[in-house]
Amino acid sequence: MKLRLLLPALSLLLAVRVASPQTQAPTLLPPDDRYKADLLLIVAHPDDDVVAGGYLARIALDEHKRIAVLYCTNGDGGGNSVGNEAGASLGQIREIEARRALDSLGIHNVWFLPGHDTPGQNVLRSLDSWNHGRALDDVVRIVRITRPEVILTWLPDPVVGENHDDHQASSVLAVEAFDAAGDPTIFPEQVSPPRDRTGMANLTEGLLPWQPKKLYFMTDAFEDWGPYWHDPATRSPYRKSIVDRTGPVYETSTLSPSRHESYAQITAEHQAFYRTQEGDLGIQALESGNYSGFEYPTHLIFGKSLVGGTVTGDVFEGIAPQPIPFARVRGYQPQPLSGLSLEIGDPWRFYALFWKAHDLEHLAELIPVPEATPDADGALTLDFLACNRTAQSALIEVLPTLPAGWTSKPQYTGYPTQAGACYPIHLQLTAPPAAQSHWEQLSFAARSGSQPVGSVSVRVFVGRSGGLPQ
């Protein structure tokens, strides 16, 4: 009798146990591991990757690191050494060149953003051309997709010998993305889960915040032009190499264990894919067997690390596979200022603020005096700010002290500056023809009435090829 009473209860219990697996939600899928990167290279143009080609070959082929590459443009503003294609057509060709070049190193995860190649020397011009906010949205998205341990990019600094504004713009975006991708309040639509992952027309993206661990920079202005001393032959001031002891160094004359050839030769093979962009340099090296032109070491500049390590230690020193928490940077902090002053303008002023905001103050030590180079005709435009941080308006005069042969045609010498404001000043200068490349120093002093209110010095590299080193 008791057994008959228990049977319905046992049947119900068994039914619940059988049905329970059907009521349990499926396990969430992890991020797509096909796109996970140990290192994400963020650059401006197809062929920028050649600058670090020897290092990329080392870690891709012989250390088996996963590498992804993000180009902010497809190089549609460049020249073409082998064909008539230009503009948008050239950009499409350069995309294929980049994909083939990287494929030769086993690098397949390659992205291109829609920015246009914008030759010039002012990073803010490129950022404006690319639509800075939209471009940052795209870069943060790629960081969250690839989840890199390390980001490598161009040096965010106006450097004579490398000074392309697109290079710097890609580095500004890379730094901003390094500090933003781990913050779920920045581009939150990217990290909001979709309502129906397998359905259509999802407008939120389901990514996860990601905090990269280390940040490094590269430059092709690595010639050692001497420290700040005077060449006894020319009495010309030089500057030290900006890569000296500022980060790890990787030789390219050594052999790749997997390829049984030097990293210099692999770099030449890499360069040879960029037929439109000096690819003949790689082709000539391969045909002659002379790779001396590619035996330059890869010098990286340490940006910052959230996992310890040393400035000159290996890029992956201190990195463990576990994710790390979001690390907030200081951001912009206004400084209390007073009085009248003369200050350097953009892009140098922008960087002085940018480095502090992103905990990269040490970059100011690389080039302590602003530097520039005239164009091929000797023309140089410098920007300043005459600032008045008093309660009364003031007239600020700016007086240049120039080396012999230089000319200045300022439209004005006095600038009426309102209380609490800065007056933007654009000075157009012309350098004399120079038989030999050398450095010169320009000085600009400001005064209000008989009272000096500050000065700014700029070091300028003048000579052949628009002042760039030979």
XYZ file of C-alpha atoms in Angstrom:
470
model
C 0.000 0.000 0.000
C 2.760 2.405 1.006
C 4.697 1.487 -2.132
C 1.726 2.379 -4.354
C 1.583 5.796 -2.665
C 5.296 6.420 -3.240
C 5.318 5.535 -6.950
C 3.819 8.863 -8.194
C 6.368 10.834 -6.168
C 9.274 8.740 -7.492
C 8.021 9.177 -11.058
C 7.855 12.948 -10.598
C 11.378 13.036 -9.147
C 12.769 11.022 -12.041
C 10.996 13.277 -14.514
C 12.561 16.362 -12.919
C 16.031 14.781 -13.002
C 15.646 13.855 -16.661
C 14.348 17.305 -17.603
C 16.882 19.384 -15.657
C 19.631 19.274 -18.290
C 17.199 20.799 -20.774
C 16.648 23.810 -18.517
C 20.329 24.583 -18.018
C 21.731 27.409 -20.181
C 24.595 26.482 -22.500
C 28.147 27.313 -21.514
C 29.258 30.716 -22.801
C 31.718 30.613 -25.654
C 35.205 32.023 -24.993
C 36.698 34.721 -27.256
C 37.678 33.392 -30.668
C 41.197 32.045 -30.179
C 41.994 32.244 -33.897
C 42.676 35.957 -33.474
C 44.506 35.943 -30.151
C 47.832 37.806 -30.478
C 50.942 37.845 -28.374
C 51.954 41.052 -30.159
C 49.825 43.547 -32.063
C 51.722 45.855 -34.429
C 49.877 49.130 -35.070
C 51.349 51.214 -37.895
C 50.267 53.668 -40.572
C 51.139 52.189 -43.982
C 51.842 48.894 -45.721
C 55.670 48.497 -45.565
C 55.997 50.234 -42.155
C 56.351 46.708 -40.785
C 59.739 46.332 -42.524
C 61.305 48.624 -39.916
C 60.768 45.858 -37.355
C 60.949 43.068 -39.927
C 63.924 41.305 -38.368
C 62.288 41.260 -34.959
C 58.935 40.116 -36.358
C 60.693 37.268 -38.179
C 62.477 36.258 -34.977
C 59.378 36.030 -32.813
C 57.068 34.650 -35.522
C 59.319 31.976 -37.011
C 61.509 30.952 -34.099
C 59.697 31.960 -30.914
C 56.290 30.970 -32.329
C 54.575 34.124 -31.109
C 51.183 34.996 -32.523
C 51.321 38.343 -34.322
C 48.549 40.558 -35.646
C 49.040 43.731 -37.681
C 46.782 46.761 -37.948
C 47.375 49.381 -40.653
C 45.611 52.712 -40.181
C 45.707 53.369 -43.950
C 46.331 51.299 -47.067
C 48.942 53.773 -48.304
C 46.772 55.325 -51.004
C 48.813 58.564 -50.960
C 52.200 56.972 -51.663
C 54.225 56.747 -54.830
C 54.496 53.773 -57.174
C 57.909 52.534 -58.341
C 56.645 49.838 -60.714
C 53.330 50.912 -62.260
C 50.955 53.726 -63.094
C 48.391 52.895 -60.424
C 47.882 55.700 -57.910
C 45.398 56.863 -55.306
C 42.710 54.345 -54.378
C 44.020 51.788 -56.890
C 47.494 51.982 -55.391
C 45.997 51.494 -51.939
C 44.383 48.238 -53.043
C 47.686 47.007 -54.485
C 49.592 47.917 -51.336
C 47.109 45.938 -49.246
C 47.948 42.823 -51.242
C 51.675 43.559 -50.974
C 51.357 43.745 -47.197
C 49.334 40.544 -46.913
C 51.873 38.640 -49.035
C 54.839 40.105 -47.141
C 53.392 39.162 -43.764
C 52.260 35.772 -45.007
C 55.920 35.002 -45.744
C 56.481 35.257 -41.976
C 53.393 33.217 -41.125
C 51.416 36.318 -40.088
C 47.825 36.107 -41.313
C 45.689 38.297 -39.034
C 45.959 41.639 -40.823
C 43.516 44.545 -40.677
C 43.255 47.846 -42.575
C 41.425 50.946 -41.388
C 39.898 53.434 -43.856
C 42.228 56.370 -43.086
C 43.879 58.102 -46.056
C 47.639 58.379 -46.419
C 48.288 61.982 -45.339
C 51.933 62.999 -45.901
C 53.121 65.837 -43.696
C 54.802 66.633 -40.400
C 51.941 67.506 -38.053
C 50.334 64.558 -36.280
C 47.164 66.542 -35.616
C 46.598 66.910 -39.351
C 46.547 63.137 -39.826
C 44.299 62.578 -36.809
C 41.857 65.111 -38.207
C 42.000 63.542 -41.678
C 41.285 60.094 -40.217
C 38.439 61.292 -37.956
C 40.226 60.729 -34.666
C 37.255 59.433 -32.678
C 36.101 56.996 -35.346
C 39.643 55.728 -35.854
C 40.093 55.165 -32.112
C 36.823 53.217 -32.043
C 38.267 50.944 -34.746
C 41.633 50.485 -33.028
C 40.063 49.673 -29.639
C 37.858 47.108 -31.386
C 40.893 45.353 -32.899
C 42.666 45.363 -29.527
C 39.619 43.711 -27.940
C 39.414 41.145 -30.746
C 43.118 40.234 -30.707
C 43.701 40.601 -26.929
C 47.449 41.300 -27.338
C 49.937 40.918 -24.524
C 52.151 43.567 -26.166
C 51.468 46.490 -28.483
C 54.273 47.727 -30.756
C 53.867 50.966 -32.683
C 55.707 54.008 -34.038
C 57.234 56.531 -31.629
C 54.742 59.317 -30.754
C 57.176 62.224 -31.061
C 58.192 64.700 -33.804
C 61.613 63.267 -34.691
C 63.860 64.628 -37.416
C 64.727 61.787 -39.764
C 61.382 59.992 -39.383
C 58.873 62.771 -39.093
C 55.784 61.445 -40.934
C 52.547 62.576 -39.356
C 50.743 59.331 -40.241
C 53.347 57.311 -38.351
C 52.812 59.463 -35.292
C 49.027 59.370 -35.656
C 49.054 55.570 -35.640
C 51.138 55.661 -32.460
C 48.801 58.144 -30.768
C 45.876 55.837 -31.514
C 47.849 52.816 -30.286
C 48.675 54.520 -26.971
C 45.089 55.652 -26.500
C 43.794 52.157 -27.268
C 46.313 50.567 -24.867
C 44.821 52.705 -22.109
C 41.178 52.445 -23.232
C 40.493 48.858 -24.325
C 40.252 47.585 -20.742
C 37.693 50.224 -19.748
C 34.105 48.981 -20.341
C 32.797 52.563 -20.323
C 34.807 53.421 -23.449
C 32.943 52.344 -26.576
C 30.544 50.337 -24.371
C 28.572 49.129 -27.394
C 31.567 46.945 -28.213
C 31.346 45.057 -24.901
C 27.566 44.894 -24.559
C 26.422 41.312 -25.324
C 24.112 40.818 -28.311
C 20.542 39.722 -27.631
C 20.748 36.862 -30.138
C 24.283 35.849 -31.059
C 23.165 33.472 -33.813
C 20.508 35.820 -35.132
C 20.750 38.701 -37.565
C 21.239 42.466 -37.211
C 22.866 42.542 -33.785
C 23.936 46.103 -33.017
C 26.073 45.403 -29.953
C 29.231 43.391 -30.310
C 29.812 41.049 -27.383
C 33.545 41.712 -27.007
C 35.296 41.703 -23.647
C 37.413 44.525 -22.225
C 41.118 43.801 -22.567
C 44.133 45.372 -20.880
C 47.418 44.885 -22.797
C 50.457 44.388 -20.597
C 53.357 46.157 -22.319
C 53.859 48.958 -24.835
C 56.901 49.505 -27.078
C 57.807 51.988 -29.791
C 59.968 51.862 -32.910
C 61.524 54.486 -35.167
C 63.622 54.560 -38.313
C 65.449 57.705 -37.094
C 67.989 55.577 -35.300
C 71.214 57.020 -36.762
C 73.713 57.970 -34.066
C 74.198 61.652 -34.780
C 76.225 62.122 -31.624
C 75.201 63.525 -28.247
C 74.600 67.216 -27.660
C 78.155 68.303 -28.405
C 79.858 70.332 -31.127
C 81.661 68.661 -34.000
C 85.168 70.188 -33.846
C 85.284 70.394 -37.648
C 81.996 72.219 -38.206
C 81.097 73.447 -34.696
C 77.658 72.074 -35.463
C 75.552 70.751 -32.565
C 74.440 67.141 -32.939
C 72.047 65.071 -30.866
C 72.453 61.635 -29.387
C 70.735 58.605 -30.823
C 67.254 58.428 -29.338
C 67.341 54.624 -29.239
C 70.530 54.312 -27.199
C 69.730 52.188 -24.111
C 66.041 53.092 -24.279
C 64.807 49.552 -24.907
C 65.737 46.052 -26.077
C 67.961 45.503 -29.118
C 67.672 42.525 -31.486
C 70.440 41.735 -33.966
C 69.554 40.823 -37.547
C 72.918 39.384 -38.569
C 72.201 36.200 -36.581
C 70.750 33.088 -38.230
C 67.150 31.977 -37.939
C 67.136 28.365 -36.672
C 64.007 27.576 -38.690
C 64.992 29.254 -41.976
C 68.780 28.700 -41.790
C 69.365 32.213 -43.056
C 70.008 35.509 -41.336
C 67.217 37.733 -40.132
C 68.702 40.381 -42.418
C 68.092 38.121 -45.411
C 64.555 37.417 -44.218
C 64.003 41.169 -43.928
C 65.241 41.627 -47.499
C 62.771 38.959 -48.627
C 60.087 40.798 -46.661
C 60.999 44.134 -48.296
C 60.954 42.569 -51.765
C 57.176 42.073 -51.573
C 56.707 45.859 -51.458
C 57.464 46.355 -55.144
C 55.686 49.711 -55.258
C 57.627 50.982 -52.217
C 61.367 50.470 -52.731
C 60.904 46.746 -53.111
C 63.889 46.799 -55.465
C 66.124 47.230 -52.404
C 65.133 43.771 -51.238
C 65.259 42.322 -54.748
C 68.777 43.663 -55.354
C 69.980 42.268 -52.032
C 68.532 38.852 -52.866
C 70.067 38.828 -56.332
C 73.509 39.883 -55.082
C 73.482 37.942 -51.832
C 74.636 41.114 -50.055
C 72.386 41.798 -47.073
C 74.517 44.460 -45.369
C 71.817 47.054 -46.024
C 69.422 45.021 -43.879
C 71.790 44.187 -41.037
C 70.658 47.080 -38.881
C 69.635 45.931 -35.381
C 66.018 46.325 -34.352
C 66.065 48.964 -31.612
C 62.819 49.216 -29.669
C 61.954 52.010 -27.262
C 60.307 51.018 -23.996
C 56.934 52.653 -23.451
C 55.510 51.106 -20.306
C 54.849 47.820 -18.578
C 52.055 46.813 -16.231
C 53.824 43.550 -15.328
C 57.286 44.705 -14.328
C 60.484 43.853 -16.163
C 63.376 46.071 -17.219
C 63.715 48.802 -19.831
C 66.214 46.882 -21.954
C 64.927 43.382 -21.192
C 63.150 41.166 -23.677
C 59.775 42.377 -24.906
C 58.003 39.387 -23.340
C 59.860 39.582 -20.028
C 57.426 39.339 -17.120
C 54.423 38.348 -19.243
C 52.225 35.501 -18.010
C 49.179 34.127 -19.876
C 46.604 35.330 -17.342
C 44.676 38.548 -18.052
C 45.424 41.533 -15.822
C 43.035 44.144 -14.403
C 42.360 47.430 -16.128
C 45.015 50.031 -15.243
C 43.750 53.607 -15.300
C 46.193 56.300 -16.411
C 46.355 59.757 -14.860
C 44.693 61.516 -17.799
C 44.932 65.231 -18.431
C 45.655 67.229 -15.289
C 45.551 71.024 -15.724
C 48.492 72.783 -14.094
C 48.075 76.110 -12.265
C 50.027 78.738 -14.215
C 50.407 82.478 -13.881
C 52.024 85.452 -15.588
C 53.002 85.954 -19.216
C 54.885 83.361 -21.233
C 55.980 82.216 -24.676
C 55.415 78.500 -25.342
C 56.030 76.142 -28.246
C 52.868 75.375 -30.191
C 51.544 72.206 -31.773
C 52.447 69.496 -32.410
C 55.127 69.769 -29.702
C 52.707 71.240 -27.167
C 50.234 68.434 -27.839
C 52.867 65.813 -27.036
C 53.902 67.517 -23.813
C 50.305 67.109 -22.628
C 49.773 63.693 -24.236
C 52.789 62.008 -22.615
C 51.786 63.115 -19.137
C 48.175 62.063 -19.635
C 49.245 58.539 -20.657
C 52.012 57.997 -18.074
C 54.764 58.339 -20.678
C 56.595 61.352 -19.245
C 59.967 59.719 -19.860
C 59.525 60.213 -23.621
C 60.191 63.914 -23.069
C 63.777 62.971 -22.197
C 64.462 61.511 -25.656
C 64.488 64.902 -27.353
C 64.587 67.599 -24.643
C 64.693 70.493 -27.143
C 62.011 70.630 -29.871
C 63.454 69.814 -33.281
C 62.306 70.294 -36.847
C 63.547 70.278 -40.427
C 62.756 72.636 -43.326
C 61.273 71.365 -46.560
C 63.341 70.944 -49.722
C 63.071 74.676 -50.482
C 64.277 75.656 -47.015
C 60.851 76.801 -45.799
C 59.969 76.129 -42.175
C 56.853 77.138 -40.228
C 56.978 77.086 -36.440
C 54.037 77.602 -34.119
C 54.074 79.298 -30.718
C 51.628 80.496 -28.091
C 51.895 83.878 -26.434
C 50.052 83.203 -23.172
C 48.598 85.693 -20.711
C 47.565 84.170 -17.404
C 46.969 87.454 -15.649
C 43.865 89.531 -15.014
C 44.866 92.253 -17.500
C 45.336 92.224 -21.275
C 48.917 92.545 -22.511
C 50.873 93.141 -25.716
C 53.504 90.414 -26.176
C 56.309 90.856 -28.715
C 58.247 87.926 -30.157
C 61.804 88.500 -31.391
C 63.705 85.699 -33.194
C 67.473 85.181 -32.994
C 68.487 83.296 -36.130
C 71.760 81.868 -37.471
C 73.478 83.614 -40.359
C 71.599 83.411 -43.638
C 68.193 82.659 -42.142
C 65.308 84.971 -42.947
C 62.023 85.558 -41.160
C 59.018 87.341 -42.555
C 56.651 87.687 -39.645
C 53.426 89.411 -40.507
C 53.376 90.877 -37.006
C 55.815 91.281 -34.137
C 53.333 92.246 -31.408
C 50.367 90.171 -30.278
C 47.541 91.648 -28.166
C 46.735 88.860 -25.706
C 43.578 88.947 -23.632
C 43.558 88.086 -19.955
C 43.452 84.324 -19.407
C 44.067 83.513 -23.087
C 46.844 82.440 -25.449
C 47.500 84.000 -28.848
C 48.538 81.485 -31.589
C 51.605 82.612 -33.556
C 52.764 81.194 -36.885
C 56.283 82.172 -37.921
C 57.476 81.479 -41.455
C 61.226 81.078 -41.758
C 63.616 80.234 -44.585
C 66.941 78.446 -44.184
C 69.867 79.272 -46.492
C 71.174 76.584 -48.886
C 73.588 74.250 -47.102
C 76.406 72.325 -48.718
C 76.521 69.889 -45.806
C 73.775 68.647 -43.523
C 74.073 69.997 -40.001
C 72.140 71.172 -36.938
C 71.428 74.805 -36.095
C 69.627 76.367 -33.152
C 66.936 79.028 -33.432
C 65.850 81.109 -30.452
C 62.700 83.136 -29.912
C 62.392 85.587 -27.050
C 59.216 87.314 -25.859
C 58.750 90.545 -23.982
C 55.941 92.776 -22.835
C 57.100 96.356 -22.833
C 60.603 96.223 -21.349
C 59.870 93.073 -19.334
C 61.132 89.698 -20.717
C 58.464 87.018 -20.424
C 60.215 83.879 -21.677
C 61.948 82.237 -24.607
C 61.836 79.048 -26.697
C 64.661 77.285 -28.560
C 64.202 74.962 -31.532
C 66.930 72.809 -33.052
C 66.723 72.506 -36.822
C 68.441 69.996 -39.110
C 69.268 71.651 -42.424
C 70.931 70.392 -45.563
C 70.214 68.237 -48.573
C 66.896 66.446 -49.145
C 64.917 68.960 -47.148
C 67.224 68.681 -44.157
C 66.951 64.920 -43.705
C 70.174 62.995 -43.012
C 71.924 61.351 -45.932
